[in-house]
């Protein structure tokens, strides 16, 4: 057999054989410079190894893998963040049980700590409970940090590895959309530094995976039409696209009493809903004035 045989494997083939055990690690290790050694070393720690003590309330519902289209990133954002070790998923599991007797337990599919450890929570077996309104079509992954904490390189390497591995585990033929919790609900999660990863490297990673899977290379948001498109009381076709993004992401609190609907006029209701979205990104002042700039536009219409 040629000594160069393994390095000639295409990236999609590697995706199919790369797993959490020795075979997957070996496949990644020989893949060459395109995949880092940190990815090769990544593994998923099963529930039996972090002290999982069972579900309550009958357990979570099964995950319909064919319905999964999104990979949603969260932060912890509360007391006990920025720590490592198996106590992390144990604490989250206990807290989520205590918060609501109807909770089965830990709401995330996976938890990643700053040292790069990946803990299986609900895994690929059970539906996420972490992203209200999106649990039916997503898996939820928590990076165990505060909102202002910069995720470590080890954590981000494991996040990328898990994203790639999820396609093999779910047998996905299309790239999973990478979104933050705040893309589905008015919340500051996943915070500033991690949110920047979602909107930057996360979107690059999605495009890379789309190209590898041959599903068209990923969608690109339409170009920002300019600030003049968003003047109070004025009409512009881009406003309807903006409205569709607000509706898709759930920022529709302000309306004229008949529900928020997409249209071409930039109204006071549009501005207030845009401001809610901007504030949910952790922005303030002129960055959260309700008028979309290029970054607001990109995040809303992606």
PDB file of C-alpha atoms in Angstrom:
ATOM      1  CA  UNK A   1       0.000   0.000   0.000  1.00  0.00           C
ATOM      2  CA  UNK A   2       1.285   3.469  -0.827  1.00  0.00           C
ATOM      3  CA  UNK A   3       2.452   5.491   2.178  1.00  0.00           C
ATOM      4  CA  UNK A   4       0.614   8.480   0.741  1.00  0.00           C
ATOM      5  CA  UNK A   5      -2.757   6.755   0.499  1.00  0.00           C
ATOM      6  CA  UNK A   6      -4.331   8.255   3.643  1.00  0.00           C
ATOM      7  CA  UNK A   7      -3.280  11.806   2.868  1.00  0.00           C
ATOM      8  CA  UNK A   8      -5.007  11.496  -0.499  1.00  0.00           C
ATOM      9  CA  UNK A   9      -8.411  11.024   1.163  1.00  0.00           C
ATOM     10  CA  UNK A  10     -10.783  13.896   0.438  1.00  0.00           C
ATOM     11  CA  UNK A  11     -12.155  15.885   3.366  1.00  0.00           C
ATOM     12  CA  UNK A  12     -15.658  14.477   2.984  1.00  0.00           C
ATOM     13  CA  UNK A  13     -14.338  10.928   3.281  1.00  0.00           C
ATOM     14  CA  UNK A  14     -12.462  11.931   6.408  1.00  0.00           C
ATOM     15  CA  UNK A  15     -15.635  13.418   7.805  1.00  0.00           C
ATOM     16  CA  UNK A  16     -17.402  10.110   7.324  1.00  0.00           C
ATOM     17  CA  UNK A  17     -14.756   8.037   9.120  1.00  0.00           C
ATOM     18  CA  UNK A  18     -13.706  10.530  11.788  1.00  0.00           C
ATOM     19  CA  UNK A  19     -15.241   9.637  15.121  1.00  0.00           C
ATOM     20  CA  UNK A  20     -14.515   9.936  18.810  1.00  0.00           C
ATOM     21  CA  UNK A  21     -12.382   6.822  19.124  1.00  0.00           C
ATOM     22  CA  UNK A  22      -8.928   5.800  17.998  1.00  0.00           C
ATOM     23  CA  UNK A  23      -9.957   5.367  14.360  1.00  0.00           C
ATOM     24  CA  UNK A  24     -11.311   8.907  14.133  1.00  0.00           C
ATOM     25  CA  UNK A  25      -8.293  10.388  15.865  1.00  0.00           C
ATOM     26  CA  UNK A  26      -5.941   8.509  13.566  1.00  0.00           C
ATOM     27  CA  UNK A  27      -7.836   9.588  10.467  1.00  0.00           C
ATOM     28  CA  UNK A  28      -7.627  13.215  11.502  1.00  0.00           C
ATOM     29  CA  UNK A  29      -4.012  12.968  12.525  1.00  0.00           C
ATOM     30  CA  UNK A  30      -2.944  11.778   9.091  1.00  0.00           C
ATOM     31  CA  UNK A  31      -5.077  14.312   7.278  1.00  0.00           C
ATOM     32  CA  UNK A  32      -2.264  16.801   6.999  1.00  0.00           C
ATOM     33  CA  UNK A  33      -2.081  20.484   7.899  1.00  0.00           C
ATOM     34  CA  UNK A  34      -5.741  21.169   7.050  1.00  0.00           C
ATOM     35  CA  UNK A  35      -6.837  19.768  10.422  1.00  0.00           C
ATOM     36  CA  UNK A  36      -4.988  20.643  13.613  1.00  0.00           C
ATOM     37  CA  UNK A  37      -3.643  18.235  16.204  1.00  0.00           C
ATOM     38  CA  UNK A  38      -6.057  19.821  18.694  1.00  0.00           C
ATOM     39  CA  UNK A  39      -8.929  18.542  16.549  1.00  0.00           C
ATOM     40  CA  UNK A  40      -7.338  15.103  16.388  1.00  0.00           C
ATOM     41  CA  UNK A  41      -7.053  14.959  20.183  1.00  0.00           C
ATOM     42  CA  UNK A  42     -10.664  15.987  20.785  1.00  0.00           C
ATOM     43  CA  UNK A  43     -13.050  13.420  22.207  1.00  0.00           C
ATOM     44  CA  UNK A  44     -16.495  13.360  23.727  1.00  0.00           C
ATOM     45  CA  UNK A  45     -16.630  12.383  27.391  1.00  0.00           C
ATOM     46  CA  UNK A  46     -19.702  10.172  27.944  1.00  0.00           C
ATOM     47  CA  UNK A  47     -22.238  10.758  30.689  1.00  0.00           C
ATOM     48  CA  UNK A  48     -20.988   7.711  32.594  1.00  0.00           C
ATOM     49  CA  UNK A  49     -17.618   9.405  33.071  1.00  0.00           C
ATOM     50  CA  UNK A  50     -18.785  12.749  34.485  1.00  0.00           C
ATOM     51  CA  UNK A  51     -21.130  11.511  37.184  1.00  0.00           C
ATOM     52  CA  UNK A  52     -24.500  11.637  35.437  1.00  0.00           C
ATOM     53  CA  UNK A  53     -27.163  10.479  37.914  1.00  0.00           C
ATOM     54  CA  UNK A  54     -30.176   9.980  35.678  1.00  0.00           C
ATOM     55  CA  UNK A  55     -33.000  11.969  34.139  1.00  0.00           C
ATOM     56  CA  UNK A  56     -36.153  13.160  35.827  1.00  0.00           C
ATOM     57  CA  UNK A  57     -39.667  13.806  34.476  1.00  0.00           C
ATOM     58  CA  UNK A  58     -39.497  10.764  32.218  1.00  0.00           C
ATOM     59  CA  UNK A  59     -36.368  11.903  30.414  1.00  0.00           C
ATOM     60  CA  UNK A  60     -35.979  14.177  27.372  1.00  0.00           C
ATOM     61  CA  UNK A  61     -37.651  13.390  24.036  1.00  0.00           C
ATOM     62  CA  UNK A  62     -35.696  11.586  21.339  1.00  0.00           C
ATOM     63  CA  UNK A  63     -33.764  13.648  18.819  1.00  0.00           C
ATOM     64  CA  UNK A  64     -35.187  13.403  15.279  1.00  0.00           C
ATOM     65  CA  UNK A  65     -31.807  13.613  13.571  1.00  0.00           C
ATOM     66  CA  UNK A  66     -33.273  14.194  10.127  1.00  0.00           C
ATOM     67  CA  UNK A  67     -34.857  17.442  11.338  1.00  0.00           C
ATOM     68  CA  UNK A  68     -31.649  18.998  12.640  1.00  0.00           C
ATOM     69  CA  UNK A  69     -30.524  22.012  10.603  1.00  0.00           C
ATOM     70  CA  UNK A  70     -28.853  24.258  13.216  1.00  0.00           C
ATOM     71  CA  UNK A  71     -25.873  24.103  15.561  1.00  0.00           C
ATOM     72  CA  UNK A  72     -26.654  26.647  18.295  1.00  0.00           C
ATOM     73  CA  UNK A  73     -23.866  28.051  20.498  1.00  0.00           C
ATOM     74  CA  UNK A  74     -24.471  29.182  24.093  1.00  0.00           C
ATOM     75  CA  UNK A  75     -22.440  30.552  26.979  1.00  0.00           C
ATOM     76  CA  UNK A  76     -22.973  29.748  30.668  1.00  0.00           C
ATOM     77  CA  UNK A  77     -23.074  33.372  31.779  1.00  0.00           C
ATOM     78  CA  UNK A  78     -23.781  32.607  35.441  1.00  0.00           C
ATOM     79  CA  UNK A  79     -21.998  31.790  38.688  1.00  0.00           C
ATOM     80  CA  UNK A  80     -19.629  28.886  38.214  1.00  0.00           C
ATOM     81  CA  UNK A  81     -18.454  29.733  34.708  1.00  0.00           C
ATOM     82  CA  UNK A  82     -14.824  29.670  33.559  1.00  0.00           C
ATOM     83  CA  UNK A  83     -14.054  26.409  35.383  1.00  0.00           C
ATOM     84  CA  UNK A  84     -13.086  22.957  34.100  1.00  0.00           C
ATOM     85  CA  UNK A  85     -13.644  19.335  35.002  1.00  0.00           C
ATOM     86  CA  UNK A  86     -16.556  16.884  35.295  1.00  0.00           C
ATOM     87  CA  UNK A  87     -18.096  19.018  38.023  1.00  0.00           C
ATOM     88  CA  UNK A  88     -19.229  21.398  35.269  1.00  0.00           C
ATOM     89  CA  UNK A  89     -21.854  19.143  33.634  1.00  0.00           C
ATOM     90  CA  UNK A  90     -22.793  17.713  37.048  1.00  0.00           C
ATOM     91  CA  UNK A  91     -23.560  21.204  38.367  1.00  0.00           C
ATOM     92  CA  UNK A  92     -25.529  22.216  35.275  1.00  0.00           C
ATOM     93  CA  UNK A  93     -27.495  18.962  35.410  1.00  0.00           C
ATOM     94  CA  UNK A  94     -28.380  19.539  39.074  1.00  0.00           C
ATOM     95  CA  UNK A  95     -29.263  23.197  38.508  1.00  0.00           C
ATOM     96  CA  UNK A  96     -31.526  22.456  35.553  1.00  0.00           C
ATOM     97  CA  UNK A  97     -33.303  19.735  37.505  1.00  0.00           C
ATOM     98  CA  UNK A  98     -33.806  22.041  40.476  1.00  0.00           C
ATOM     99  CA  UNK A  99     -35.017  24.949  38.330  1.00  0.00           C
ATOM    100  CA  UNK A 100     -38.094  23.091  37.104  1.00  0.00           C
ATOM    101  CA  UNK A 101     -39.443  19.680  38.072  1.00  0.00           C
ATOM    102  CA  UNK A 102     -40.551  19.273  34.452  1.00  0.00           C
ATOM    103  CA  UNK A 103     -36.977  19.610  33.199  1.00  0.00           C
ATOM    104  CA  UNK A 104     -35.466  16.242  32.417  1.00  0.00           C
ATOM    105  CA  UNK A 105     -32.089  17.600  33.457  1.00  0.00           C
ATOM    106  CA  UNK A 106     -29.213  19.269  31.657  1.00  0.00           C
ATOM    107  CA  UNK A 107     -30.671  21.121  28.678  1.00  0.00           C
ATOM    108  CA  UNK A 108     -27.652  21.147  26.348  1.00  0.00           C
ATOM    109  CA  UNK A 109     -26.549  18.440  23.977  1.00  0.00           C
ATOM    110  CA  UNK A 110     -22.883  19.113  24.765  1.00  0.00           C
ATOM    111  CA  UNK A 111     -20.808  21.250  27.142  1.00  0.00           C
ATOM    112  CA  UNK A 112     -17.268  22.388  26.311  1.00  0.00           C
ATOM    113  CA  UNK A 113     -14.938  23.766  28.986  1.00  0.00           C
ATOM    114  CA  UNK A 114     -12.007  26.123  28.557  1.00  0.00           C
ATOM    115  CA  UNK A 115      -9.521  23.246  28.634  1.00  0.00           C
ATOM    116  CA  UNK A 116     -11.179  21.867  25.495  1.00  0.00           C
ATOM    117  CA  UNK A 117     -12.981  18.927  27.138  1.00  0.00           C
ATOM    118  CA  UNK A 118     -16.269  17.990  25.438  1.00  0.00           C
ATOM    119  CA  UNK A 119     -18.907  16.534  27.763  1.00  0.00           C
ATOM    120  CA  UNK A 120     -21.865  14.636  26.356  1.00  0.00           C
ATOM    121  CA  UNK A 121     -25.067  15.903  27.947  1.00  0.00           C
ATOM    122  CA  UNK A 122     -28.170  15.078  25.885  1.00  0.00           C
ATOM    123  CA  UNK A 123     -25.820  14.089  23.105  1.00  0.00           C
ATOM    124  CA  UNK A 124     -27.214  13.017  19.769  1.00  0.00           C
ATOM    125  CA  UNK A 125     -29.839  10.837  21.419  1.00  0.00           C
ATOM    126  CA  UNK A 126     -32.110  13.495  22.908  1.00  0.00           C
ATOM    127  CA  UNK A 127     -33.631  16.777  21.803  1.00  0.00           C
ATOM    128  CA  UNK A 128     -32.093  19.990  23.142  1.00  0.00           C
ATOM    129  CA  UNK A 129     -34.012  22.005  25.705  1.00  0.00           C
ATOM    130  CA  UNK A 130     -31.666  24.978  25.587  1.00  0.00           C
ATOM    131  CA  UNK A 131     -33.048  27.101  22.742  1.00  0.00           C
ATOM    132  CA  UNK A 132     -36.756  27.827  23.121  1.00  0.00           C
ATOM    133  CA  UNK A 133     -38.372  28.027  19.714  1.00  0.00           C
ATOM    134  CA  UNK A 134     -35.504  26.197  18.016  1.00  0.00           C
ATOM    135  CA  UNK A 135     -35.197  22.938  19.951  1.00  0.00           C
ATOM    136  CA  UNK A 136     -37.073  20.996  17.281  1.00  0.00           C
ATOM    137  CA  UNK A 137     -34.399  21.658  14.658  1.00  0.00           C
ATOM    138  CA  UNK A 138     -31.143  22.234  16.532  1.00  0.00           C
ATOM    139  CA  UNK A 139     -28.522  20.844  18.825  1.00  0.00           C
ATOM    140  CA  UNK A 140     -27.373  23.148  21.624  1.00  0.00           C
ATOM    141  CA  UNK A 141     -23.725  23.451  22.636  1.00  0.00           C
ATOM    142  CA  UNK A 142     -22.578  25.410  25.671  1.00  0.00           C
ATOM    143  CA  UNK A 143     -19.118  26.901  26.050  1.00  0.00           C
ATOM    144  CA  UNK A 144     -18.695  27.161  29.816  1.00  0.00           C
ATOM    145  CA  UNK A 145     -17.712  30.823  30.074  1.00  0.00           C
ATOM    146  CA  UNK A 146     -19.110  34.157  31.172  1.00  0.00           C
ATOM    147  CA  UNK A 147     -20.416  36.472  28.473  1.00  0.00           C
ATOM    148  CA  UNK A 148     -17.385  38.756  28.637  1.00  0.00           C
ATOM    149  CA  UNK A 149     -14.858  35.902  28.651  1.00  0.00           C
ATOM    150  CA  UNK A 150     -12.843  35.165  25.544  1.00  0.00           C
ATOM    151  CA  UNK A 151     -13.137  31.466  24.709  1.00  0.00           C
ATOM    152  CA  UNK A 152      -9.780  29.712  24.789  1.00  0.00           C
ATOM    153  CA  UNK A 153      -8.150  28.327  21.666  1.00  0.00           C
ATOM    154  CA  UNK A 154      -8.634  24.831  23.118  1.00  0.00           C
ATOM    155  CA  UNK A 155     -12.369  25.419  23.567  1.00  0.00           C
ATOM    156  CA  UNK A 156     -12.753  26.806  20.059  1.00  0.00           C
ATOM    157  CA  UNK A 157     -10.767  23.935  18.539  1.00  0.00           C
ATOM    158  CA  UNK A 158     -13.085  21.491  20.278  1.00  0.00           C
ATOM    159  CA  UNK A 159     -16.115  23.489  19.135  1.00  0.00           C
ATOM    160  CA  UNK A 160     -14.953  23.238  15.519  1.00  0.00           C
ATOM    161  CA  UNK A 161     -14.219  19.544  15.926  1.00  0.00           C
ATOM    162  CA  UNK A 162     -17.664  18.944  17.406  1.00  0.00           C
ATOM    163  CA  UNK A 163     -19.344  20.871  14.602  1.00  0.00           C
ATOM    164  CA  UNK A 164     -17.598  18.747  11.977  1.00  0.00           C
ATOM    165  CA  UNK A 165     -18.192  15.529  13.883  1.00  0.00           C
ATOM    166  CA  UNK A 166     -21.911  16.347  14.247  1.00  0.00           C
ATOM    167  CA  UNK A 167     -22.415  15.971  10.493  1.00  0.00           C
ATOM    168  CA  UNK A 168     -21.051  12.455  10.615  1.00  0.00           C
ATOM    169  CA  UNK A 169     -23.020  11.596  13.763  1.00  0.00           C
ATOM    170  CA  UNK A 170     -26.284  12.992  12.352  1.00  0.00           C
ATOM    171  CA  UNK A 171     -25.560  11.722   8.830  1.00  0.00           C
ATOM    172  CA  UNK A 172     -26.167  15.263   7.574  1.00  0.00           C
ATOM    173  CA  UNK A 173     -25.933  15.900   3.854  1.00  0.00           C
ATOM    174  CA  UNK A 174     -26.207  19.682   4.255  1.00  0.00           C
ATOM    175  CA  UNK A 175     -24.069  21.931   6.446  1.00  0.00           C
ATOM    176  CA  UNK A 176     -25.649  22.813   9.785  1.00  0.00           C
ATOM    177  CA  UNK A 177     -26.243  26.527  10.217  1.00  0.00           C
ATOM    178  CA  UNK A 178     -24.107  27.933  13.056  1.00  0.00           C
ATOM    179  CA  UNK A 179     -26.096  30.385  15.151  1.00  0.00           C
ATOM    180  CA  UNK A 180     -25.979  31.902  18.608  1.00  0.00           C
ATOM    181  CA  UNK A 181     -28.742  31.645  21.187  1.00  0.00           C
ATOM    182  CA  UNK A 182     -29.508  35.324  20.561  1.00  0.00           C
ATOM    183  CA  UNK A 183     -30.311  34.564  16.926  1.00  0.00           C
ATOM    184  CA  UNK A 184     -33.409  32.679  18.091  1.00  0.00           C
ATOM    185  CA  UNK A 185     -34.482  34.577  21.204  1.00  0.00           C
ATOM    186  CA  UNK A 186     -33.998  38.028  22.731  1.00  0.00           C
ATOM    187  CA  UNK A 187     -31.019  37.223  24.965  1.00  0.00           C
ATOM    188  CA  UNK A 188     -27.421  38.371  25.391  1.00  0.00           C
ATOM    189  CA  UNK A 189     -26.221  34.763  25.050  1.00  0.00           C
ATOM    190  CA  UNK A 190     -23.688  33.788  23.698  1.00  0.00           C
ATOM    191  CA  UNK A 191     -22.089  37.088  24.696  1.00  0.00           C
ATOM    192  CA  UNK A 192     -19.597  39.400  23.046  1.00  0.00           C
ATOM    193  CA  UNK A 193     -16.409  37.393  22.384  1.00  0.00           C
ATOM    194  CA  UNK A 194     -18.197  34.106  21.656  1.00  0.00           C
ATOM    195  CA  UNK A 195     -20.826  35.913  19.607  1.00  0.00           C
ATOM    196  CA  UNK A 196     -18.041  37.355  17.476  1.00  0.00           C
ATOM    197  CA  UNK A 197     -16.805  33.816  16.805  1.00  0.00           C
ATOM    198  CA  UNK A 198     -20.317  32.744  15.779  1.00  0.00           C
ATOM    199  CA  UNK A 199     -20.660  35.652  13.364  1.00  0.00           C
ATOM    200  CA  UNK A 200     -17.107  35.442  12.057  1.00  0.00           C
ATOM    201  CA  UNK A 201     -15.252  32.134  12.079  1.00  0.00           C
ATOM    202  CA  UNK A 202     -18.512  30.260  12.630  1.00  0.00           C
ATOM    203  CA  UNK A 203     -19.895  31.415   9.297  1.00  0.00           C
ATOM    204  CA  UNK A 204     -16.610  30.610   7.553  1.00  0.00           C
ATOM    205  CA  UNK A 205     -16.755  27.126   9.068  1.00  0.00           C
ATOM    206  CA  UNK A 206     -20.306  26.662   7.822  1.00  0.00           C
ATOM    207  CA  UNK A 207     -19.243  27.616   4.291  1.00  0.00           C
ATOM    208  CA  UNK A 208     -16.291  25.229   4.453  1.00  0.00           C
ATOM    209  CA  UNK A 209     -18.544  22.382   5.536  1.00  0.00           C
ATOM    210  CA  UNK A 210     -21.095  23.234   2.846  1.00  0.00           C
ATOM    211  CA  UNK A 211     -18.359  23.032   0.218  1.00  0.00           C
ATOM    212  CA  UNK A 212     -17.120  19.709   1.610  1.00  0.00           C
ATOM    213  CA  UNK A 213     -20.615  18.250   1.553  1.00  0.00           C
ATOM    214  CA  UNK A 214     -21.333  19.691  -1.876  1.00  0.00           C
ATOM    215  CA  UNK A 215     -24.482  21.573  -0.899  1.00  0.00           C
ATOM    216  CA  UNK A 216     -23.592  24.778  -2.721  1.00  0.00           C
ATOM    217  CA  UNK A 217     -21.008  26.378  -0.477  1.00  0.00           C
ATOM    218  CA  UNK A 218     -23.453  27.967   1.952  1.00  0.00           C
ATOM    219  CA  UNK A 219     -25.716  30.940   1.654  1.00  0.00           C
ATOM    220  CA  UNK A 220     -24.420  34.496   1.607  1.00  0.00           C
ATOM    221  CA  UNK A 221     -26.436  37.402   3.011  1.00  0.00           C
ATOM    222  CA  UNK A 222     -27.395  40.085   0.497  1.00  0.00           C
ATOM    223  CA  UNK A 223     -25.094  43.132   0.562  1.00  0.00           C
ATOM    224  CA  UNK A 224     -25.903  45.960   2.969  1.00  0.00           C
ATOM    225  CA  UNK A 225     -28.023  48.455   1.024  1.00  0.00           C
ATOM    226  CA  UNK A 226     -26.749  51.521   2.870  1.00  0.00           C
ATOM    227  CA  UNK A 227     -28.106  53.600   5.732  1.00  0.00           C
ATOM    228  CA  UNK A 228     -30.384  55.572   3.397  1.00  0.00           C
ATOM    229  CA  UNK A 229     -32.563  52.475   2.987  1.00  0.00           C
ATOM    230  CA  UNK A 230     -33.641  52.762   6.616  1.00  0.00           C
ATOM    231  CA  UNK A 231     -35.229  56.153   7.194  1.00  0.00           C
ATOM    232  CA  UNK A 232     -38.342  56.489   9.322  1.00  0.00           C
ATOM    233  CA  UNK A 233     -41.486  56.583   7.222  1.00  0.00           C
ATOM    234  CA  UNK A 234     -39.623  55.849   3.991  1.00  0.00           C
ATOM    235  CA  UNK A 235     -40.026  52.750   1.828  1.00  0.00           C
ATOM    236  CA  UNK A 236     -37.262  50.570   0.429  1.00  0.00           C
ATOM    237  CA  UNK A 237     -37.235  46.903  -0.709  1.00  0.00           C
ATOM    238  CA  UNK A 238     -34.448  46.152   1.806  1.00  0.00           C
ATOM    239  CA  UNK A 239     -36.816  46.898   4.703  1.00  0.00           C
ATOM    240  CA  UNK A 240     -38.874  43.829   3.821  1.00  0.00           C
ATOM    241  CA  UNK A 241     -35.733  41.670   3.915  1.00  0.00           C
ATOM    242  CA  UNK A 242     -34.867  43.226   7.287  1.00  0.00           C
ATOM    243  CA  UNK A 243     -38.387  42.523   8.565  1.00  0.00           C
ATOM    244  CA  UNK A 244     -38.142  38.899   7.487  1.00  0.00           C
ATOM    245  CA  UNK A 245     -34.956  38.581   9.537  1.00  0.00           C
ATOM    246  CA  UNK A 246     -36.628  40.142  12.581  1.00  0.00           C
ATOM    247  CA  UNK A 247     -39.573  37.768  12.277  1.00  0.00           C
ATOM    248  CA  UNK A 248     -37.360  34.700  11.766  1.00  0.00           C
ATOM    249  CA  UNK A 249     -35.314  35.531  14.854  1.00  0.00           C
ATOM    250  CA  UNK A 250     -38.310  36.402  17.009  1.00  0.00           C
ATOM    251  CA  UNK A 251     -37.908  40.181  17.402  1.00  0.00           C
ATOM    252  CA  UNK A 252     -41.526  41.182  16.829  1.00  0.00           C
ATOM    253  CA  UNK A 253     -42.676  42.622  20.154  1.00  0.00           C
ATOM    254  CA  UNK A 254     -43.501  46.065  18.739  1.00  0.00           C
ATOM    255  CA  UNK A 255     -46.351  46.350  16.249  1.00  0.00           C
ATOM    256  CA  UNK A 256     -49.592  48.214  15.536  1.00  0.00           C
ATOM    257  CA  UNK A 257     -51.816  45.666  17.252  1.00  0.00           C
ATOM    258  CA  UNK A 258     -52.166  43.298  14.314  1.00  0.00           C
ATOM    259  CA  UNK A 259     -48.881  41.488  14.806  1.00  0.00           C
ATOM    260  CA  UNK A 260     -45.562  42.377  13.217  1.00  0.00           C
ATOM    261  CA  UNK A 261     -45.522  41.762   9.484  1.00  0.00           C
ATOM    262  CA  UNK A 262     -42.896  42.207   6.816  1.00  0.00           C
ATOM    263  CA  UNK A 263     -43.256  45.304   4.646  1.00  0.00           C
ATOM    264  CA  UNK A 264     -41.204  47.854   2.771  1.00  0.00           C
ATOM    265  CA  UNK A 265     -41.747  50.837   5.122  1.00  0.00           C
ATOM    266  CA  UNK A 266     -39.242  51.494   7.900  1.00  0.00           C
ATOM    267  CA  UNK A 267     -41.595  52.343  10.780  1.00  0.00           C
ATOM    268  CA  UNK A 268     -41.157  53.175  14.448  1.00  0.00           C
ATOM    269  CA  UNK A 269     -42.082  49.550  15.139  1.00  0.00           C
ATOM    270  CA  UNK A 270     -39.296  48.372  12.853  1.00  0.00           C
ATOM    271  CA  UNK A 271     -36.824  50.600  14.647  1.00  0.00           C
ATOM    272  CA  UNK A 272     -37.895  49.382  18.097  1.00  0.00           C
ATOM    273  CA  UNK A 273     -37.626  45.736  17.076  1.00  0.00           C
ATOM    274  CA  UNK A 274     -34.204  46.340  15.537  1.00  0.00           C
ATOM    275  CA  UNK A 275     -33.139  48.049  18.773  1.00  0.00           C
ATOM    276  CA  UNK A 276     -34.262  45.002  20.778  1.00  0.00           C
ATOM    277  CA  UNK A 277     -32.128  42.809  18.530  1.00  0.00           C
ATOM    278  CA  UNK A 278     -29.120  45.116  18.849  1.00  0.00           C
ATOM    279  CA  UNK A 279     -29.392  45.201  22.630  1.00  0.00           C
ATOM    280  CA  UNK A 280     -29.593  41.403  22.670  1.00  0.00           C
ATOM    281  CA  UNK A 281     -26.162  41.387  20.979  1.00  0.00           C
ATOM    282  CA  UNK A 282     -24.822  43.242  24.018  1.00  0.00           C
ATOM    283  CA  UNK A 283     -24.600  46.575  22.190  1.00  0.00           C
ATOM    284  CA  UNK A 284     -25.543  49.942  23.656  1.00  0.00           C
ATOM    285  CA  UNK A 285     -25.535  53.646  22.817  1.00  0.00           C
ATOM    286  CA  UNK A 286     -25.211  54.473  19.137  1.00  0.00           C
ATOM    287  CA  UNK A 287     -24.721  50.771  18.379  1.00  0.00           C
ATOM    288  CA  UNK A 288     -28.255  50.062  19.639  1.00  0.00           C
ATOM    289  CA  UNK A 289     -30.223  52.999  18.257  1.00  0.00           C
ATOM    290  CA  UNK A 290     -32.590  50.886  16.149  1.00  0.00           C
ATOM    291  CA  UNK A 291     -31.048  51.844  12.820  1.00  0.00           C
ATOM    292  CA  UNK A 292     -29.325  48.898  11.121  1.00  0.00           C
ATOM    293  CA  UNK A 293     -25.723  49.230  10.054  1.00  0.00           C
ATOM    294  CA  UNK A 294     -23.728  46.600   8.137  1.00  0.00           C
ATOM    295  CA  UNK A 295     -23.212  44.339  11.168  1.00  0.00           C
ATOM    296  CA  UNK A 296     -26.850  44.469  12.291  1.00  0.00           C
ATOM    297  CA  UNK A 297     -27.912  43.766   8.705  1.00  0.00           C
ATOM    298  CA  UNK A 298     -25.548  40.796   8.367  1.00  0.00           C
ATOM    299  CA  UNK A 299     -26.643  39.206  11.614  1.00  0.00           C
ATOM    300  CA  UNK A 300     -30.343  39.683  10.937  1.00  0.00           C
ATOM    301  CA  UNK A 301     -30.481  38.489   7.344  1.00  0.00           C
ATOM    302  CA  UNK A 302     -27.879  35.684   7.441  1.00  0.00           C
TER     303      UNK A 302
END
